[in-house]
Amino acid sequence: MAQSPITNSQSLKKIGITGQNGFVGKHLYNTLGLFPEEFQRIDFQKEYFEDNSKLDEFVAQCDVIVHLAAMNRHENEQFIYETNVGLAQKLVDSLKRTNSKAHVVISSSTQEERDNLYGKSKREGREALASWANENGGKIAGLIIPNVFGAFGKPFYNSFIATFCHQLTHGETPTIANDGEVKLIYVQELVDTIINEIRNSESKPEFFVEATATKKVSEVLALLNDYKAKYFDGGEIPVINDKFEHNLFNTYRSYIDYKTHYPVKFTQHTDPRGAFVEVIRLGIGGQCSFSTTVPGITRGNHFHTRKIERFAVIKGKALIQLRKIDSDEVLDFYLDGNEPAYVDMPIWYTHNIKNIGEEELYTIFWINEAFNPEDADTYFLEV
């Protein structure tokens, strides 16, 4: 008898993420969604930890479980410790009850080495999952992670960078409590490391994730102050010297309140000959192009995970729309060439532009890297 072919859903790796709605969890969930032919995401709700049957149902479906759920901050350190150890133990119990052979990836912290209850809770959680894997034929990747920063992190909770970015885009002045050197990794670099471990599928009970930058707090703040002065206040794309600065700039941009910030009107210098308008001032290179669009036509409907892009309307009437890919909220910006203006495209926001006028629409586009079909960083999705 002929064997039935493997269906797509059988060959996909089924991945669940505890803490799916947290800072790293959301980035990982969204990035896995870029590989639909390779990964199937099993949704997780935090209530599952309070309901054994729901937790078991979740665990039983997963080939891979990325355990990110944890408490970072609370006024009571003992409460943090008990919460984090308790969550890891609940996961271990469920893995045992379901006879799971899953590959578990757990995020621990370089705070493990320090004498604090948060670090202790992370180490004990990792060790509990490592002994489960050892005794039950599962696999474990125990990631020991430096400080993570990136777009959409929670201020006053996830990292000092999240706090500084929030303050500098909301009229507040950051202060430095302790100007130490901090080992840092950008959230997308961490997500790439996690996906790499999922693909390798090897057991590594203790895996130190390398920091990709080491910076003093004051160095980071100096860069962010520069982004505020040049970009937020002046519309200039600042000099970006390396990958860390690119990642930090995209992080900073994610804290702007887009609804109130855009569209930004250009300064027009007019005389009897007409008008002169500066579209973009660059400390960075990139590619500049323009398009004409006939009435009623929409361009775009895609998003980027790293690119920095500006749409400037110089003639005609346009509707520019943005939507964060995991949100239903659509931001509408109406632009008119009689008062030239621009909107910059945030990372992970799908965007489009539509000619809503009676005449041709003229738009200038600038993007910080020339188009490369081998690495386009362009994902199509309707706004």
Short mmCIF file of C-alpha atoms in Angstrom, two decimals:
data_model
loop_
_atom_site.label_atom_id
_atom_site.label_comp_id
_atom_site.label_asym_id
_atom_site.label_seq_id
_atom_site.Cartn_x
_atom_site.Cartn_y
_atom_site.Cartn_z
CA MET A 1 0.00 0.00 0.00
CA ALA A 2 1.37 3.43 -0.93
CA GLN A 3 2.26 5.61 2.04
CA SER A 4 0.37 8.87 2.30
CA PRO A 5 2.63 11.86 1.66
CA ILE A 6 3.66 13.96 4.65
CA THR A 7 1.29 16.86 4.93
CA ASN A 8 2.62 20.33 5.44
CA SER A 9 1.38 20.47 9.04
CA GLN A 10 3.28 17.23 9.86
CA SER A 11 6.60 18.55 8.59
CA LEU A 12 6.26 21.91 10.33
CA LYS A 13 7.93 22.37 13.71
CA LYS A 14 5.21 23.27 16.20
CA ILE A 15 6.47 25.99 18.52
CA GLY A 16 4.87 27.42 21.65
CA ILE A 17 6.17 30.40 23.60
CA THR A 18 5.35 30.95 27.26
CA GLY A 19 5.42 34.71 27.72
CA GLN A 20 4.33 35.09 24.09
CA ASN A 21 2.98 38.61 24.77
CA GLY A 22 6.10 39.83 26.56
CA PHE A 23 8.87 41.92 25.02
CA VAL A 24 11.06 39.09 23.64
CA GLY A 25 8.05 36.78 23.18
CA LYS A 26 6.28 39.13 20.75
CA HIS A 27 9.42 39.64 18.67
CA LEU A 28 10.02 35.88 18.54
CA TYR A 29 6.36 35.14 17.72
CA ASN A 30 6.31 37.72 14.90
CA THR A 31 9.66 36.57 13.46
CA LEU A 32 8.58 32.90 13.45
CA GLY A 33 5.58 34.12 11.44
CA LEU A 34 7.99 35.12 8.64
CA PHE A 35 8.74 31.39 8.05
CA PRO A 36 5.28 29.81 7.59
CA GLU A 37 6.74 26.90 5.59
CA GLU A 38 9.00 25.92 8.50
CA PHE A 39 7.25 26.78 11.77
CA GLN A 40 3.71 26.56 13.12
CA ARG A 41 3.02 28.77 16.15
CA ILE A 42 0.96 27.22 18.97
CA ASP A 43 -0.71 30.06 20.84
CA PHE A 44 -0.12 30.42 24.57
CA GLN A 45 -2.13 32.40 27.15
CA LYS A 46 -0.68 33.18 30.58
CA GLU A 47 -3.86 31.77 32.22
CA TYR A 48 -2.67 28.27 31.18
CA PHE A 49 -0.28 28.32 34.16
CA GLU A 50 -3.34 28.35 36.44
CA ASP A 51 -5.08 25.45 34.66
CA ASN A 52 -3.25 22.11 34.39
CA SER A 53 -5.50 20.71 31.67
CA LYS A 54 -4.98 23.76 29.42
CA LEU A 55 -1.25 23.76 30.12
CA ASP A 56 -1.05 20.03 29.29
CA GLU A 57 -3.03 20.54 26.09
CA PHE A 58 -0.57 23.28 25.05
CA VAL A 59 2.54 21.27 25.99
CA ALA A 60 1.29 18.12 24.22
CA GLN A 61 0.99 20.03 20.92
CA CYS A 62 4.50 21.48 20.95
CA ASP A 63 7.70 20.09 19.39
CA VAL A 64 9.52 23.10 20.81
CA ILE A 65 8.65 25.20 23.86
CA VAL A 66 10.43 28.51 24.39
CA HIS A 67 10.01 29.35 28.08
CA LEU A 68 10.20 33.13 28.40
CA ALA A 69 7.45 33.75 30.99
CA ALA A 70 9.04 35.36 34.05
CA MET A 71 8.77 38.31 36.36
CA ASN A 72 11.58 40.87 36.06
CA ARG A 73 10.62 43.48 38.63
CA HIS A 74 8.55 43.70 41.80
CA GLU A 75 9.12 45.54 45.08
CA ASN A 76 9.30 42.17 46.83
CA GLU A 77 12.34 40.14 45.65
CA GLN A 78 11.08 37.00 47.35
CA PHE A 79 7.87 37.24 45.30
CA ILE A 80 9.93 37.42 42.06
CA TYR A 81 11.91 34.37 43.17
CA GLU A 82 8.84 32.29 44.03
CA THR A 83 7.00 33.32 40.85
CA ASN A 84 9.84 32.42 38.48
CA VAL A 85 10.76 29.13 40.15
CA GLY A 86 7.04 28.29 40.32
CA LEU A 87 6.48 28.90 36.58
CA ALA A 88 9.42 26.68 35.62
CA GLN A 89 8.20 23.95 37.97
CA LYS A 90 4.67 24.08 36.52
CA LEU A 91 6.16 23.62 33.06
CA VAL A 92 8.30 20.67 34.26
CA ASP A 93 5.24 19.02 35.86
CA SER A 94 3.24 19.41 32.64
CA LEU A 95 6.10 18.03 30.51
CA LYS A 96 6.14 14.97 32.80
CA ARG A 97 2.37 14.52 32.80
CA THR A 98 2.23 14.62 28.99
CA ASN A 99 5.36 12.40 28.53
CA SER A 100 6.66 15.18 26.32
CA LYS A 101 9.98 14.83 24.49
CA ALA A 102 9.93 18.49 23.47
CA HIS A 103 12.95 20.66 22.85
CA VAL A 104 12.71 23.30 25.58
CA VAL A 105 14.54 26.60 25.13
CA ILE A 106 14.63 28.61 28.35
CA SER A 107 15.82 32.18 28.76
CA SER A 108 17.94 32.74 31.81
CA SER A 109 20.05 35.77 32.60
CA THR A 110 23.67 36.72 33.25
CA GLN A 111 22.25 37.80 36.65
CA GLU A 112 22.63 34.07 37.53
CA GLU A 113 26.19 34.88 38.61
CA ARG A 114 25.06 37.61 40.99
CA ASP A 115 23.92 37.13 44.52
CA ASN A 116 20.32 38.23 44.01
CA LEU A 117 17.00 36.40 44.17
CA TYR A 118 16.08 37.19 40.54
CA GLY A 119 19.31 35.58 39.28
CA LYS A 120 18.84 32.66 41.66
CA SER A 121 15.27 32.12 40.40
CA LYS A 122 16.44 32.08 36.77
CA ARG A 123 19.24 29.60 37.52
CA GLU A 124 16.98 27.25 39.47
CA GLY A 125 14.34 27.35 36.72
CA ARG A 126 16.94 26.48 34.08
CA GLU A 127 18.36 23.66 36.23
CA ALA A 128 14.87 22.20 36.89
CA LEU A 129 14.20 22.02 33.13
CA ALA A 130 17.69 20.61 32.49
CA SER A 131 17.09 17.74 34.95
CA TRP A 132 13.69 17.05 33.36
CA ALA A 133 15.38 16.80 29.92
CA ASN A 134 18.11 14.59 31.31
CA GLU A 135 15.72 12.16 32.99
CA ASN A 136 12.94 12.08 30.37
CA GLY A 137 14.63 12.11 26.97
CA GLY A 138 13.82 15.73 26.22
CA LYS A 139 16.19 18.41 24.99
CA ILE A 140 17.11 21.67 26.70
CA ALA A 141 18.79 24.85 25.54
CA GLY A 142 19.48 26.93 28.65
CA LEU A 143 20.24 30.38 27.26
CA ILE A 144 22.09 32.70 29.62
CA ILE A 145 21.37 36.11 28.15
CA PRO A 146 22.87 39.58 28.66
CA ASN A 147 20.73 42.76 28.81
CA VAL A 148 18.21 42.83 25.95
CA PHE A 149 17.04 46.04 24.27
CA GLY A 150 14.91 46.78 21.23
CA ALA A 151 11.73 48.22 19.76
CA PHE A 152 8.54 48.18 21.88
CA GLY A 153 10.20 47.24 25.20
CA LYS A 154 8.39 48.39 28.34
CA PRO A 155 9.89 51.52 29.93
CA PHE A 156 10.81 51.24 33.64
CA TYR A 157 10.65 47.45 33.26
CA ASN A 158 12.55 45.80 30.38
CA SER A 159 15.73 47.91 30.22
CA PHE A 160 17.23 51.31 30.92
CA ILE A 161 17.25 51.88 27.14
CA ALA A 162 13.45 51.46 27.00
CA THR A 163 13.13 53.98 29.82
CA PHE A 164 15.49 56.53 28.22
CA CYS A 165 13.80 56.22 24.80
CA HIS A 166 10.36 56.71 26.34
CA GLN A 167 11.52 59.75 28.31
CA LEU A 168 13.26 61.40 25.34
CA THR A 169 10.17 61.04 23.12
CA HIS A 170 7.75 62.23 25.82
CA GLY A 171 9.35 65.47 27.00
CA GLU A 172 11.16 64.03 30.02
CA THR A 173 14.86 64.14 30.93
CA PRO A 174 16.63 60.83 31.68
CA THR A 175 19.05 60.59 34.59
CA ILE A 176 21.81 58.05 35.14
CA ALA A 177 21.67 56.23 38.47
CA ASN A 178 24.81 54.15 37.91
CA ASP A 179 27.14 54.68 34.95
CA GLY A 180 28.39 51.11 34.68
CA GLU A 181 29.40 49.15 31.58
CA VAL A 182 26.50 47.04 30.33
CA LYS A 183 26.68 44.00 28.07
CA LEU A 184 23.88 44.32 25.51
CA ILE A 185 22.12 42.31 22.81
CA TYR A 186 19.47 43.63 20.42
CA VAL A 187 16.16 41.76 20.65
CA GLN A 188 16.27 40.70 16.98
CA GLU A 189 19.79 39.27 17.46
CA LEU A 190 18.51 37.29 20.44
CA VAL A 191 15.50 36.07 18.43
CA ASP A 192 17.85 34.96 15.63
CA THR A 193 19.92 33.05 18.23
CA ILE A 194 16.77 31.33 19.60
CA ILE A 195 15.63 30.36 16.08
CA ASN A 196 19.12 29.03 15.39
CA GLU A 197 18.91 26.82 18.50
CA ILE A 198 15.45 25.61 17.40
CA ARG A 199 16.87 24.65 14.00
CA ASN A 200 19.99 22.98 15.46
CA SER A 201 17.87 21.07 17.98
CA GLU A 202 20.81 20.12 20.24
CA SER A 203 20.86 19.91 24.03
CA LYS A 204 22.91 22.69 25.65
CA PRO A 205 21.95 22.94 29.34
CA GLU A 206 24.17 26.00 29.77
CA PHE A 207 24.58 28.19 26.69
CA PHE A 208 26.05 31.66 27.16
CA VAL A 209 24.62 34.05 24.57
CA GLU A 210 27.35 36.50 23.58
CA ALA A 211 26.64 40.20 24.02
CA THR A 212 26.91 42.07 20.71
CA ALA A 213 27.90 45.38 22.35
CA THR A 214 29.35 46.60 25.63
CA LYS A 215 28.52 50.22 26.41
CA LYS A 216 28.59 52.59 29.35
CA VAL A 217 25.12 53.88 30.24
CA SER A 218 26.33 57.44 29.52
CA GLU A 219 27.51 56.44 26.00
CA VAL A 220 24.06 55.10 25.17
CA LEU A 221 22.37 58.21 26.56
CA ALA A 222 24.69 60.46 24.50
CA LEU A 223 23.60 58.66 21.31
CA LEU A 224 19.91 58.85 22.26
CA ASN A 225 20.22 62.59 23.05
CA ASP A 226 21.75 63.01 19.58
CA TYR A 227 18.80 61.14 18.00
CA LYS A 228 16.38 63.38 19.87
CA ALA A 229 18.06 66.61 18.75
CA LYS A 230 18.71 65.60 15.16
CA TYR A 231 15.88 63.22 14.29
CA PHE A 232 12.97 63.85 16.66
CA ASP A 233 13.37 67.64 16.74
CA GLY A 234 15.03 68.21 13.34
CA GLY A 235 13.94 65.36 11.03
CA GLU A 236 17.55 64.46 10.16
CA ILE A 237 18.62 60.82 9.87
CA PRO A 238 21.73 60.79 12.10
CA VAL A 239 25.13 59.27 11.35
CA ILE A 240 24.92 55.54 12.03
CA ASN A 241 28.40 54.07 12.47
CA ASP A 242 27.70 50.39 13.10
CA LYS A 243 25.06 47.74 13.65
CA PHE A 244 24.59 48.64 17.32
CA GLU A 245 23.79 52.27 16.44
CA HIS A 246 21.38 51.15 13.69
CA ASN A 247 19.57 48.92 16.19
CA LEU A 248 19.56 51.64 18.84
CA PHE A 249 18.15 54.18 16.36
CA ASN A 250 15.32 51.82 15.32
CA THR A 251 14.66 51.19 19.03
CA TYR A 252 14.47 54.93 19.69
CA ARG A 253 12.07 55.45 16.76
CA SER A 254 9.66 52.85 18.16
CA TYR A 255 8.89 55.04 21.22
CA ILE A 256 7.64 58.03 19.19
CA ASP A 257 3.90 58.62 19.44
CA TYR A 258 3.31 58.35 15.68
CA LYS A 259 -0.29 59.51 15.90
CA THR A 260 0.71 62.97 17.10
CA HIS A 261 4.18 63.24 15.50
CA TYR A 262 3.22 62.67 11.83
CA PRO A 263 2.84 63.99 9.23
CA VAL A 264 5.73 66.46 9.69
CA LYS A 265 5.41 69.59 7.56
CA PHE A 266 8.42 70.59 5.47
CA THR A 267 9.85 74.10 5.57
CA GLN A 268 9.18 75.71 2.19
CA HIS A 269 11.49 78.45 0.92
CA THR A 270 9.40 80.32 -1.64
CA ASP A 271 10.28 83.15 -4.02
CA PRO A 272 8.89 84.33 -7.41
CA ARG A 273 10.46 81.28 -9.12
CA GLY A 274 8.56 78.81 -6.94
CA ALA A 275 9.52 76.80 -3.85
CA PHE A 276 12.60 74.97 -2.54
CA VAL A 277 12.10 72.21 0.03
CA GLU A 278 14.75 70.10 1.77
CA VAL A 279 13.35 66.54 1.86
CA ILE A 280 15.90 64.73 4.01
CA ARG A 281 19.17 65.62 5.68
CA LEU A 282 21.44 62.63 6.01
CA GLY A 283 24.22 61.56 8.26
CA ILE A 284 23.70 58.22 6.46
CA GLY A 285 23.61 57.14 2.78
CA GLY A 286 20.83 55.14 1.22
CA GLN A 287 18.65 55.30 -1.85
CA CYS A 288 16.35 58.13 -2.93
CA SER A 289 13.64 57.67 -5.56
CA PHE A 290 10.36 59.23 -6.60
CA SER A 291 7.11 57.88 -7.94
CA THR A 292 4.05 59.15 -9.69
CA THR A 293 0.76 57.46 -8.84
CA VAL A 294 -2.49 57.83 -10.76
CA PRO A 295 -5.72 58.58 -8.85
CA GLY A 296 -7.23 55.67 -6.91
CA ILE A 297 -4.07 53.53 -6.90
CA THR A 298 -2.45 52.19 -3.69
CA ARG A 299 1.26 51.31 -3.41
CA GLY A 300 3.04 49.36 -0.68
CA ASN A 301 1.22 47.07 1.79
CA HIS A 302 4.46 45.65 3.16
CA PHE A 303 6.64 45.97 6.26
CA HIS A 304 10.33 45.94 7.13
CA THR A 305 12.13 44.58 10.20
CA ARG A 306 15.24 46.79 9.97
CA LYS A 307 14.94 49.37 7.16
CA ILE A 308 14.55 53.10 7.82
CA GLU A 309 12.26 54.74 5.25
CA ARG A 310 10.69 58.14 4.55
CA PHE A 311 7.68 58.92 2.32
CA ALA A 312 7.51 62.60 1.29
CA VAL A 313 4.46 63.87 -0.63
CA ILE A 314 5.29 66.88 -2.81
CA LYS A 315 2.33 67.06 -5.23
CA GLY A 316 -1.23 65.78 -5.06
CA LYS A 317 -3.25 64.29 -2.19
CA ALA A 318 -2.30 61.07 -0.40
CA LEU A 319 -3.46 58.82 2.40
CA ILE A 320 -0.55 57.04 4.13
CA GLN A 321 -1.60 54.19 6.43
CA LEU A 322 0.43 52.33 9.07
CA ARG A 323 -0.51 49.26 11.13
CA LYS A 324 1.70 47.37 13.57
CA ILE A 325 1.56 43.79 12.30
CA ASP A 326 0.17 42.34 15.54
CA SER A 327 -2.40 45.11 16.04
CA ASP A 328 -5.74 46.05 14.43
CA GLU A 329 -5.22 49.79 14.88
CA VAL A 330 -4.68 51.61 11.58
CA LEU A 331 -3.06 55.05 11.66
CA ASP A 332 -4.30 57.33 8.83
CA PHE A 333 -2.21 60.31 7.71
CA TYR A 334 -3.55 62.71 5.08
CA LEU A 335 -0.90 64.61 3.13
CA ASP A 336 -1.28 67.33 0.52
CA GLY A 337 1.41 68.60 -1.89
CA ASN A 338 0.22 72.17 -1.23
CA GLU A 339 1.78 71.76 2.22
CA PRO A 340 4.55 69.18 1.55
CA ALA A 341 5.05 66.77 4.46
CA TYR A 342 6.58 63.39 5.30
CA VAL A 343 5.90 60.26 7.33
CA ASP A 344 8.69 57.84 8.34
CA MET A 345 7.96 54.11 8.37
CA PRO A 346 8.57 52.36 11.72
CA ILE A 347 9.91 48.79 11.75
CA TRP A 348 7.28 46.02 12.04
CA TYR A 349 4.54 48.38 10.76
CA THR A 350 2.96 47.45 7.44
CA HIS A 351 2.38 50.58 5.38
CA ASN A 352 0.86 51.86 2.16
CA ILE A 353 0.24 55.08 0.24
CA LYS A 354 -2.86 55.83 -1.84
CA ASN A 355 -3.61 58.64 -4.27
CA ILE A 356 -6.91 60.07 -2.96
CA GLY A 357 -6.85 63.20 -5.18
CA GLU A 358 -7.95 64.04 -8.71
CA GLU A 359 -4.43 64.54 -10.12
CA GLU A 360 -1.22 62.51 -10.26
CA LEU A 361 0.49 62.05 -6.90
CA TYR A 362 4.23 62.78 -6.68
CA THR A 363 6.06 61.06 -3.82
CA ILE A 364 9.75 61.00 -2.94
CA PHE A 365 10.94 57.83 -1.18
CA TRP A 366 14.18 57.52 0.74
CA ILE A 367 15.41 54.28 2.27
CA ASN A 368 18.67 53.68 4.13
CA GLU A 369 19.83 50.72 2.01
CA ALA A 370 19.62 49.96 -1.69
CA PHE A 371 17.20 47.17 -2.62
CA ASN A 372 18.80 43.71 -2.59
CA PRO A 373 16.50 40.93 -3.86
CA GLU A 374 18.60 38.33 -1.94
CA ASP A 375 17.90 40.10 1.38
CA ALA A 376 14.95 42.37 0.68
CA ASP A 377 13.59 42.74 4.25
CA THR A 378 10.20 43.36 2.62
CA TYR A 379 7.20 41.31 3.75
CA PHE A 380 3.85 41.83 2.05
CA LEU A 381 0.83 42.30 4.29
CA GLU A 382 -2.34 44.34 3.76
CA VAL A 383 -2.68 47.31 6.09
#
